[in-house]
PDB file of C-alpha atoms in Angstrom:
ATOM      1  CA  MET A   9     118.158  86.487 287.345  1.00 88.00           C
ATOM      2  CA  LYS A  10     117.294  83.874 284.739  1.00 93.00           C
ATOM      3  CA  ARG A  11     115.080  85.032 281.883  1.00 95.00           C
ATOM      4  CA  VAL A  12     112.278  82.805 280.588  1.00 97.00           C
ATOM      5  CA  LEU A  13     110.395  83.465 277.350  1.00 97.00           C
ATOM      6  CA  VAL A  14     106.809  82.138 277.423  1.00 97.00           C
ATOM      7  CA  VAL A  15     105.292  81.623 273.969  1.00 96.00           C
ATOM      8  CA  ASP A  16     101.571  80.807 273.809  1.00 94.00           C
ATOM      9  CA  ASP A  17      98.664  82.271 271.837  1.00 93.00           C
ATOM     10  CA  ASP A  18      96.253  81.652 274.721  1.00 92.00           C
ATOM     11  CA  PRO A  19      96.497  84.764 276.925  1.00 93.00           C
ATOM     12  CA  THR A  20      95.104  82.901 279.939  1.00 93.00           C
ATOM     13  CA  VAL A  21      97.837  80.254 279.755  1.00 92.00           C
ATOM     14  CA  SER A  22     100.538  82.890 279.231  1.00 94.00           C
ATOM     15  CA  GLU A  23      99.279  84.951 282.164  1.00 95.00           C
ATOM     16  CA  VAL A  24      99.131  81.991 284.548  1.00 94.00           C
ATOM     17  CA  VAL A  25     102.520  80.579 283.534  1.00 94.00           C
ATOM     18  CA  ALA A  26     104.189  84.002 283.620  1.00 95.00           C
ATOM     19  CA  GLY A  27     102.701  84.691 287.064  1.00 95.00           C
ATOM     20  CA  TYR A  28     104.004  81.460 288.557  1.00 95.00           C
ATOM     21  CA  LEU A  29     107.449  81.948 287.015  1.00 96.00           C
ATOM     22  CA  ASP A  30     107.596  85.545 288.230  1.00 96.00           C
ATOM     23  CA  ARG A  31     106.753  84.469 291.783  1.00 95.00           C
ATOM     24  CA  ALA A  32     109.465  81.808 291.536  1.00 95.00           C
ATOM     25  CA  GLY A  33     112.041  84.524 290.873  1.00 95.00           C
ATOM     26  CA  PHE A  34     112.391  84.424 287.088  1.00 96.00           C
ATOM     27  CA  ALA A  35     112.327  87.400 284.730  1.00 96.00           C
ATOM     28  CA  VAL A  36     109.578  86.655 282.207  1.00 96.00           C
ATOM     29  CA  ASP A  37     108.944  87.787 278.632  1.00 96.00           C
ATOM     30  CA  VAL A  38     105.781  86.782 276.747  1.00 96.00           C
ATOM     31  CA  ALA A  39     105.093  86.315 273.021  1.00 95.00           C
ATOM     32  CA  ALA A  40     101.781  85.324 271.421  1.00 94.00           C
ATOM     33  CA  ASP A  41     102.954  83.901 268.095  1.00 93.00           C
ATOM     34  CA  GLY A  42     105.967  82.377 266.356  1.00 92.00           C
ATOM     35  CA  PRO A  43     107.410  85.446 264.578  1.00 93.00           C
ATOM     36  CA  ALA A  44     107.059  87.512 267.746  1.00 94.00           C
ATOM     37  CA  ALA A  45     108.862  84.805 269.738  1.00 94.00           C
ATOM     38  CA  VAL A  46     111.820  84.761 267.336  1.00 94.00           C
ATOM     39  CA  ALA A  47     112.008  88.560 267.348  1.00 94.00           C
ATOM     40  CA  ARG A  48     111.738  88.770 271.148  1.00 94.00           C
ATOM     41  CA  ALA A  49     114.464  86.134 271.617  1.00 93.00           C
ATOM     42  CA  ALA A  50     116.765  88.050 269.257  1.00 92.00           C
ATOM     43  CA  MET A  51     116.174  91.298 271.132  1.00 93.00           C
ATOM     44  CA  ARG A  52     116.432  89.837 274.656  1.00 92.00           C
ATOM     45  CA  PRO A  53     118.014  86.365 274.578  1.00 92.00           C
ATOM     46  CA  PRO A  54     116.298  84.105 277.120  1.00 95.00           C
ATOM     47  CA  ASP A  55     117.895  81.428 279.275  1.00 94.00           C
ATOM     48  CA  LEU A  56     114.955  79.088 278.586  1.00 94.00           C
ATOM     49  CA  VAL A  57     111.818  79.060 276.430  1.00 95.00           C
ATOM     50  CA  VAL A  58     108.411  77.645 277.373  1.00 96.00           C
ATOM     51  CA  LEU A  59     106.995  77.076 273.894  1.00 94.00           C
ATOM     52  CA  ASP A  60     103.516  76.079 272.744  1.00 91.00           C
ATOM     53  CA  LEU A  61     103.487  73.674 269.794  1.00 87.00           C
ATOM     54  CA  MET A  62     100.401  75.114 268.076  1.00 85.00           C
ATOM     55  CA  LEU A  63     101.043  78.782 267.259  1.00 88.00           C
ATOM     56  CA  PRO A  64      99.746  81.202 264.627  1.00 85.00           C
ATOM     57  CA  GLY A  65     102.169  82.457 261.997  1.00 83.00           C
ATOM     58  CA  MET A  66     104.843  79.857 262.724  1.00 89.00           C
ATOM     59  CA  ASP A  67     104.385  76.628 264.662  1.00 88.00           C
ATOM     60  CA  GLY A  68     106.394  75.746 267.728  1.00 88.00           C
ATOM     61  CA  LEU A  69     108.564  73.236 265.883  1.00 87.00           C
ATOM     62  CA  GLU A  70     109.828  75.887 263.468  1.00 90.00           C
ATOM     63  CA  VAL A  71     110.277  78.385 266.293  1.00 91.00           C
ATOM     64  CA  CYS A  72     112.371  75.813 268.168  1.00 89.00           C
ATOM     65  CA  ARG A  73     114.501  75.136 265.081  1.00 86.00           C
ATOM     66  CA  ARG A  74     115.187  78.827 264.588  1.00 90.00           C
ATOM     67  CA  LEU A  75     115.959  79.491 268.235  1.00 88.00           C
ATOM     68  CA  ARG A  76     118.427  76.598 268.311  1.00 81.00           C
ATOM     69  CA  ARG A  77     120.347  77.697 265.203  1.00 80.00           C
ATOM     70  CA  ASP A  78     122.718  79.902 267.195  1.00 75.00           C
ATOM     71  CA  GLY A  79     123.474  77.283 269.823  1.00 72.00           C
ATOM     72  CA  PRO A  80     121.890  75.209 272.566  1.00 74.00           C
ATOM     73  CA  LEU A  81     118.916  76.873 274.245  1.00 84.00           C
ATOM     74  CA  PRO A  82     116.769  74.979 276.773  1.00 87.00           C
ATOM     75  CA  VAL A  83     113.203  74.560 275.507  1.00 90.00           C
ATOM     76  CA  ILE A  84     110.153  73.090 277.247  1.00 90.00           C
ATOM     77  CA  MET A  85     107.387  72.328 274.749  1.00 87.00           C
ATOM     78  CA  LEU A  86     103.689  72.792 275.605  1.00 86.00           C
ATOM     79  CA  THR A  87     100.803  71.298 273.671  1.00 76.00           C
ATOM     80  CA  ALA A  88      97.138  70.419 274.056  1.00 69.00           C
ATOM     81  CA  ARG A  89      97.791  67.241 272.110  1.00 63.00           C
ATOM     82  CA  GLY A  90      99.185  64.182 273.860  1.00 59.00           C
ATOM     83  CA  ASP A  91      99.979  62.038 270.827  1.00 60.00           C
ATOM     84  CA  GLU A  92     103.355  60.322 270.952  1.00 63.00           C
ATOM     85  CA  GLU A  93     104.151  61.567 267.449  1.00 68.00           C
ATOM     86  CA  ASP A  94     103.858  65.170 268.615  1.00 66.00           C
ATOM     87  CA  ARG A  95     106.058  64.532 271.639  1.00 65.00           C
ATOM     88  CA  ILE A  96     108.708  62.914 269.477  1.00 68.00           C
ATOM     89  CA  LEU A  97     108.609  65.762 266.940  1.00 69.00           C
ATOM     90  CA  GLY A  98     109.196  68.262 269.708  1.00 69.00           C
ATOM     91  CA  LEU A  99     112.100  66.289 271.123  1.00 69.00           C
ATOM     92  CA  GLU A 100     113.661  65.747 267.712  1.00 67.00           C
ATOM     93  CA  VAL A 101     113.928  69.458 267.012  1.00 68.00           C
ATOM     94  CA  GLY A 102     115.725  69.984 270.312  1.00 66.00           C
ATOM     95  CA  ALA A 103     113.128  70.387 273.061  1.00 75.00           C
ATOM     96  CA  ASP A 104     114.489  69.401 276.476  1.00 77.00           C
ATOM     97  CA  ASP A 105     111.133  68.476 277.955  1.00 78.00           C
ATOM     98  CA  TYR A 106     107.509  68.139 276.949  1.00 77.00           C
ATOM     99  CA  VAL A 107     104.417  69.080 278.982  1.00 82.00           C
ATOM    100  CA  THR A 108     100.879  68.252 277.842  1.00 80.00           C
ATOM    101  CA  LYS A 109      97.981  70.589 278.581  1.00 81.00           C
ATOM    102  CA  PRO A 110      96.265  70.768 280.982  1.00 82.00           C
ATOM    103  CA  PHE A 111      99.247  70.889 283.302  1.00 85.00           C
ATOM    104  CA  SER A 112     100.079  72.020 286.810  1.00 87.00           C
ATOM    105  CA  PRO A 113     101.806  75.441 286.728  1.00 89.00           C
ATOM    106  CA  ARG A 114     103.764  74.459 289.831  1.00 89.00           C
ATOM    107  CA  GLU A 115     105.048  71.341 288.101  1.00 86.00           C
ATOM    108  CA  LEU A 116     106.041  73.429 285.082  1.00 90.00           C
ATOM    109  CA  VAL A 117     108.014  75.793 287.332  1.00 92.00           C
ATOM    110  CA  LEU A 118     109.821  72.793 288.842  1.00 87.00           C
ATOM    111  CA  ARG A 119     110.691  71.526 285.353  1.00 85.00           C
ATOM    112  CA  VAL A 120     111.943  74.963 284.321  1.00 90.00           C
ATOM    113  CA  ALA A 121     114.186  75.101 287.389  1.00 89.00           C
ATOM    114  CA  SER A 122     115.435  71.554 286.747  1.00 80.00           C
ATOM    115  CA  VAL A 123     116.298  72.201 283.095  1.00 81.00           C
ATOM    116  CA  LEU A 124     118.106  75.426 283.973  1.00 85.00           C
ATOM    117  CA  ARG A 125     120.125  73.692 286.697  1.00 79.00           C
ATOM    118  CA  ARG A 126     121.232  71.067 284.203  1.00 70.00           C
ATOM    119  CA  ALA A 127     122.180  73.697 281.646  1.00 70.00           C
ATOM    120  CA  ALA A 128     124.198  75.610 284.255  1.00 70.00           C
ATOM    121  CA  ALA A 129     125.954  72.437 285.400  1.00 60.00           C
ATOM    122  CA  GLY A 130     126.958  71.662 281.836  1.00 56.00           C
ATOM    123  CA  GLY A 131     125.480  68.192 281.671  1.00 48.00           C
ATOM    124  CA  GLY A 132     124.569  65.099 283.598  1.00 44.00           C
ATOM    125  CA  ALA A 133     125.682  63.705 286.915  1.00 41.00           C
ATOM    126  CA  ALA A 134     128.653  62.127 285.159  1.00 40.00           C
ATOM    127  CA  ALA A 135     130.013  65.587 284.387  1.00 39.00           C
ATOM    128  CA  ARG A 136     129.935  66.775 287.984  1.00 39.00           C
ATOM    129  CA  ASP A 137     132.820  64.839 289.444  1.00 41.00           C
ATOM    130  CA  GLU A 138     136.549  65.103 289.816  1.00 38.00           C
ATOM    131  CA  ALA A 139     137.110  63.688 286.327  1.00 42.00           C
ATOM    132  CA  ALA A 140     135.195  66.460 284.580  1.00 44.00           C
ATOM    133  CA  GLY A 141     138.263  67.690 282.709  1.00 52.00           C
ATOM    134  CA  GLY A 142     139.402  64.369 281.220  1.00 76.00           C
ATOM    135  CA  ARG A 143     138.889  62.411 278.028  1.00 87.00           C
ATOM    136  CA  LEU A 144     137.119  59.169 277.227  1.00 92.00           C
ATOM    137  CA  SER A 145     137.689  56.928 274.217  1.00 91.00           C
ATOM    138  CA  ALA A 146     136.180  53.732 272.890  1.00 91.00           C
ATOM    139  CA  GLY A 147     136.965  52.353 269.437  1.00 89.00           C
ATOM    140  CA  PRO A 148     136.489  55.194 266.914  1.00 91.00           C
ATOM    141  CA  LEU A 149     134.932  57.488 269.512  1.00 95.00           C
ATOM    142  CA  ASP A 150     136.807  60.125 271.459  1.00 94.00           C
ATOM    143  CA  LEU A 151     135.177  62.530 273.910  1.00 94.00           C
ATOM    144  CA  ASP A 152     136.849  65.564 275.463  1.00 92.00           C
ATOM    145  CA  ARG A 153     134.806  66.638 278.474  1.00 85.00           C
ATOM    146  CA  SER A 154     136.585  69.939 279.099  1.00 83.00           C
ATOM    147  CA  ALA A 155     136.160  71.068 275.483  1.00 83.00           C
ATOM    148  CA  ARG A 156     132.671  69.529 275.182  1.00 83.00           C
ATOM    149  CA  ARG A 157     133.808  67.969 271.909  1.00 89.00           C
ATOM    150  CA  ALA A 158     133.286  64.445 270.590  1.00 94.00           C
ATOM    151  CA  THR A 159     134.786  62.883 267.475  1.00 95.00           C
ATOM    152  CA  ARG A 160     134.395  59.676 265.465  1.00 94.00           C
ATOM    153  CA  ASP A 161     137.457  58.581 263.518  1.00 93.00           C
ATOM    154  CA  GLY A 162     138.815  62.094 264.013  1.00 92.00           C
ATOM    155  CA  SER A 163     135.760  63.882 262.616  1.00 93.00           C
ATOM    156  CA  GLU A 164     133.778  66.043 265.018  1.00 92.00           C
ATOM    157  CA  LEU A 165     130.273  64.804 265.806  1.00 92.00           C
ATOM    158  CA  PRO A 166     127.448  67.372 265.584  1.00 86.00           C
ATOM    159  CA  LEU A 167     125.982  66.487 268.973  1.00 84.00           C
ATOM    160  CA  THR A 168     123.445  68.509 270.892  1.00 78.00           C
ATOM    161  CA  ALA A 169     124.260  69.210 274.538  1.00 75.00           C
ATOM    162  CA  ARG A 170     122.054  66.360 275.718  1.00 81.00           C
ATOM    163  CA  GLU A 171     123.408  63.906 273.128  1.00 87.00           C
ATOM    164  CA  PHE A 172     126.908  64.742 274.358  1.00 88.00           C
ATOM    165  CA  ASP A 173     125.877  64.038 277.963  1.00 88.00           C
ATOM    166  CA  LEU A 174     124.276  60.753 276.941  1.00 93.00           C
ATOM    167  CA  LEU A 175     127.352  59.615 275.013  1.00 95.00           C
ATOM    168  CA  GLU A 176     129.527  60.540 277.984  1.00 94.00           C
ATOM    169  CA  TYR A 177     127.378  58.421 280.279  1.00 94.00           C
ATOM    170  CA  PHE A 178     127.597  55.429 277.945  1.00 96.00           C
ATOM    171  CA  LEU A 179     131.378  55.775 277.591  1.00 95.00           C
ATOM    172  CA  ARG A 180     131.776  55.863 281.358  1.00 93.00           C
ATOM    173  CA  HIS A 181     129.586  52.770 281.857  1.00 94.00           C
ATOM    174  CA  PRO A 182     130.594  50.285 279.132  1.00 94.00           C
ATOM    175  CA  GLY A 183     128.890  46.912 279.169  1.00 94.00           C
ATOM    176  CA  ARG A 184     126.259  47.986 281.691  1.00 94.00           C
ATOM    177  CA  ALA A 185     122.542  47.629 280.935  1.00 96.00           C
ATOM    178  CA  THR A 186     120.785  50.828 282.025  1.00 95.00           C
ATOM    179  CA  GLY A 187     117.049  51.477 282.137  1.00 95.00           C
ATOM    180  CA  ARG A 188     115.433  54.558 280.668  1.00 93.00           C
ATOM    181  CA  GLU A 189     114.370  55.709 284.134  1.00 93.00           C
ATOM    182  CA  GLU A 190     117.979  55.601 285.334  1.00 94.00           C
ATOM    183  CA  LEU A 191     119.219  57.390 282.227  1.00 93.00           C
ATOM    184  CA  MET A 192     116.639  60.117 282.760  1.00 87.00           C
ATOM    185  CA  ARG A 193     117.762  60.475 286.363  1.00 86.00           C
ATOM    186  CA  GLU A 194     121.523  60.359 285.701  1.00 88.00           C
ATOM    187  CA  VAL A 195     121.747  62.252 282.394  1.00 87.00           C
ATOM    188  CA  TRP A 196     118.762  64.609 282.599  1.00 78.00           C
ATOM    189  CA  GLY A 197     118.630  64.896 286.388  1.00 75.00           C
ATOM    190  CA  TRP A 198     114.876  64.338 286.421  1.00 71.00           C
ATOM    191  CA  GLU A 199     113.013  62.100 288.836  1.00 69.00           C
ATOM    192  CA  PHE A 200     109.965  62.307 286.574  1.00 67.00           C
ATOM    193  CA  GLY A 201     109.335  63.011 282.920  1.00 67.00           C
ATOM    194  CA  ASP A 202     108.392  61.548 279.560  1.00 71.00           C
ATOM    195  CA  LEU A 203     110.563  58.472 278.947  1.00 80.00           C
ATOM    196  CA  SER A 204     110.208  58.944 275.193  1.00 81.00           C
ATOM    197  CA  THR A 205     112.750  61.744 275.737  1.00 82.00           C
ATOM    198  CA  VAL A 206     115.375  59.055 276.347  1.00 89.00           C
ATOM    199  CA  THR A 207     114.179  56.892 273.454  1.00 89.00           C
ATOM    200  CA  VAL A 208     114.416  59.755 270.962  1.00 86.00           C
ATOM    201  CA  HIS A 209     117.859  60.864 272.132  1.00 89.00           C
ATOM    202  CA  VAL A 210     119.248  57.321 271.957  1.00 94.00           C
ATOM    203  CA  ARG A 211     117.932  57.019 268.407  1.00 91.00           C
ATOM    204  CA  ARG A 212     119.472  60.354 267.403  1.00 89.00           C
ATOM    205  CA  LEU A 213     122.791  59.420 268.995  1.00 94.00           C
ATOM    206  CA  ARG A 214     122.820  56.124 267.125  1.00 95.00           C
ATOM    207  CA  GLU A 215     122.312  58.009 263.863  1.00 93.00           C
ATOM    208  CA  LYS A 216     125.521  59.921 264.548  1.00 94.00           C
ATOM    209  CA  ILE A 217     127.857  57.238 265.913  1.00 95.00           C
ATOM    210  CA  GLU A 218     126.751  53.926 264.376  1.00 95.00           C
ATOM    211  CA  ASP A 219     127.873  52.589 260.986  1.00 93.00           C
ATOM    212  CA  ASP A 220     124.308  51.350 260.468  1.00 94.00           C
ATOM    213  CA  PRO A 221     121.795  52.894 262.904  1.00 93.00           C
ATOM    214  CA  ALA A 222     119.207  50.290 261.890  1.00 93.00           C
ATOM    215  CA  ARG A 223     121.583  47.579 263.168  1.00 93.00           C
ATOM    216  CA  PRO A 224     123.354  49.269 266.081  1.00 94.00           C
ATOM    217  CA  ARG A 225     126.518  47.638 267.359  1.00 93.00           C
ATOM    218  CA  LEU A 226     127.623  50.258 269.896  1.00 95.00           C
ATOM    219  CA  ILE A 227     124.357  51.065 271.690  1.00 96.00           C
ATOM    220  CA  SER A 228     122.340  47.877 272.031  1.00 96.00           C
ATOM    221  CA  THR A 229     118.736  47.593 273.154  1.00 96.00           C
ATOM    222  CA  VAL A 230     118.364  45.273 276.135  1.00 95.00           C
ATOM    223  CA  TRP A 231     114.752  44.182 275.956  1.00 93.00           C
ATOM    224  CA  GLY A 232     112.878  44.686 279.199  1.00 91.00           C
ATOM    225  CA  VAL A 233     115.738  46.724 280.670  1.00 92.00           C
ATOM    226  CA  GLY A 234     116.956  49.598 278.489  1.00 95.00           C
ATOM    227  CA  TYR A 235     120.253  50.118 276.671  1.00 97.00           C
ATOM    228  CA  ARG A 236     123.854  48.955 276.866  1.00 97.00           C
ATOM    229  CA  PHE A 237     127.000  50.497 275.374  1.00 96.00           C
ATOM    230  CA  ASP A 238     129.271  47.825 273.903  1.00 94.00           C
ATOM    231  CA  PRO A 239     132.667  49.315 273.016  1.00 88.00           C
ATOM    232  CA  PRO A 240     134.448  47.556 270.148  1.00 82.00           C
ATOM    233  CA  ALA A 241     137.379  45.375 271.143  1.00 71.00           C
ATOM    234  CA  PRO A 242     140.706  47.130 270.464  1.00 64.00           C
ATOM    235  CA  PRO A 243     143.082  45.469 268.004  1.00 59.00           C
ATOM    236  CA  GLY A 244     145.433  42.946 269.546  1.00 54.00           C
ATOM    237  CA  PRO A 245     145.612  41.949 273.215  1.00 54.00           C
ATOM    238  CA  GLY A 246     144.416  44.171 275.971  1.00 50.00           C
ATOM    239  CA  GLY A 247     140.674  43.637 276.262  1.00 50.00           C
ATOM    240  CA  SER A 248     137.919  46.129 275.656  1.00 47.00           C
ATOM    241  CA  GLY A 249     136.217  49.044 277.293  1.00 52.00           C
ATOM    242  CA  ALA A 250     136.274  52.799 277.305  1.00 56.00           C
ATOM    243  CA  ARG A 251     139.650  54.335 278.071  1.00 54.00           C
ATOM    244  CA  ASP A 252     139.894  57.254 280.434  1.00 53.00           C
ATOM    245  CA  GLY A 253     142.551  59.598 279.116  1.00 49.00           C
ATOM    246  CA  ARG A 254     143.340  61.433 282.318  1.00 43.00           C
TER     247      ARG A 254
END
């Protein structure tokens, strides 16, 4: 049984969310503030955290940072504020999804189930095929799917799980313009969600793989469409494109 930690200082919200998750078959722990959430997660590690942004003692952003120090942990952020800046902050510290209050508890349960399925599958749709154990390379980039390891010029890239999935998708679809909706569907596995999730992750990935993230050459923005991965041409004859190392 998957364990979900619900962190919210509003007892009504915690009670409602915990009740819906319990009826959906999850084991639920509840914490009312940041320090209690960190302590509870250390004592009984959850499979996913539903985390309010505004908390006493320690805000949700700091809680998320601390929970993610020991490795990837799915986090769905809750907040009463709908400002884009708050959504982006939550995503930048590692939240997998973002839900603005008031929200439908049933929708939240569906998002919890979706995020957990993705975590169990180990990534996006691209990872769930017969080539899941191979390698992909393009220019200075090399990605080992079986080891979940990516390097640039031989140095390992500090990618989050979702950044790894996104880079894998781009390497497998060089030269193709892909919309944010399609990326959310193919990489995140969501038919709905906040598209700024994609925007933030593309920006963070650029910061790790581009020579100059302000002038990206590998991941280009295609105005009115989305993004395109343009692998550098290899030296000498032979064309360009990602190489599958199977």
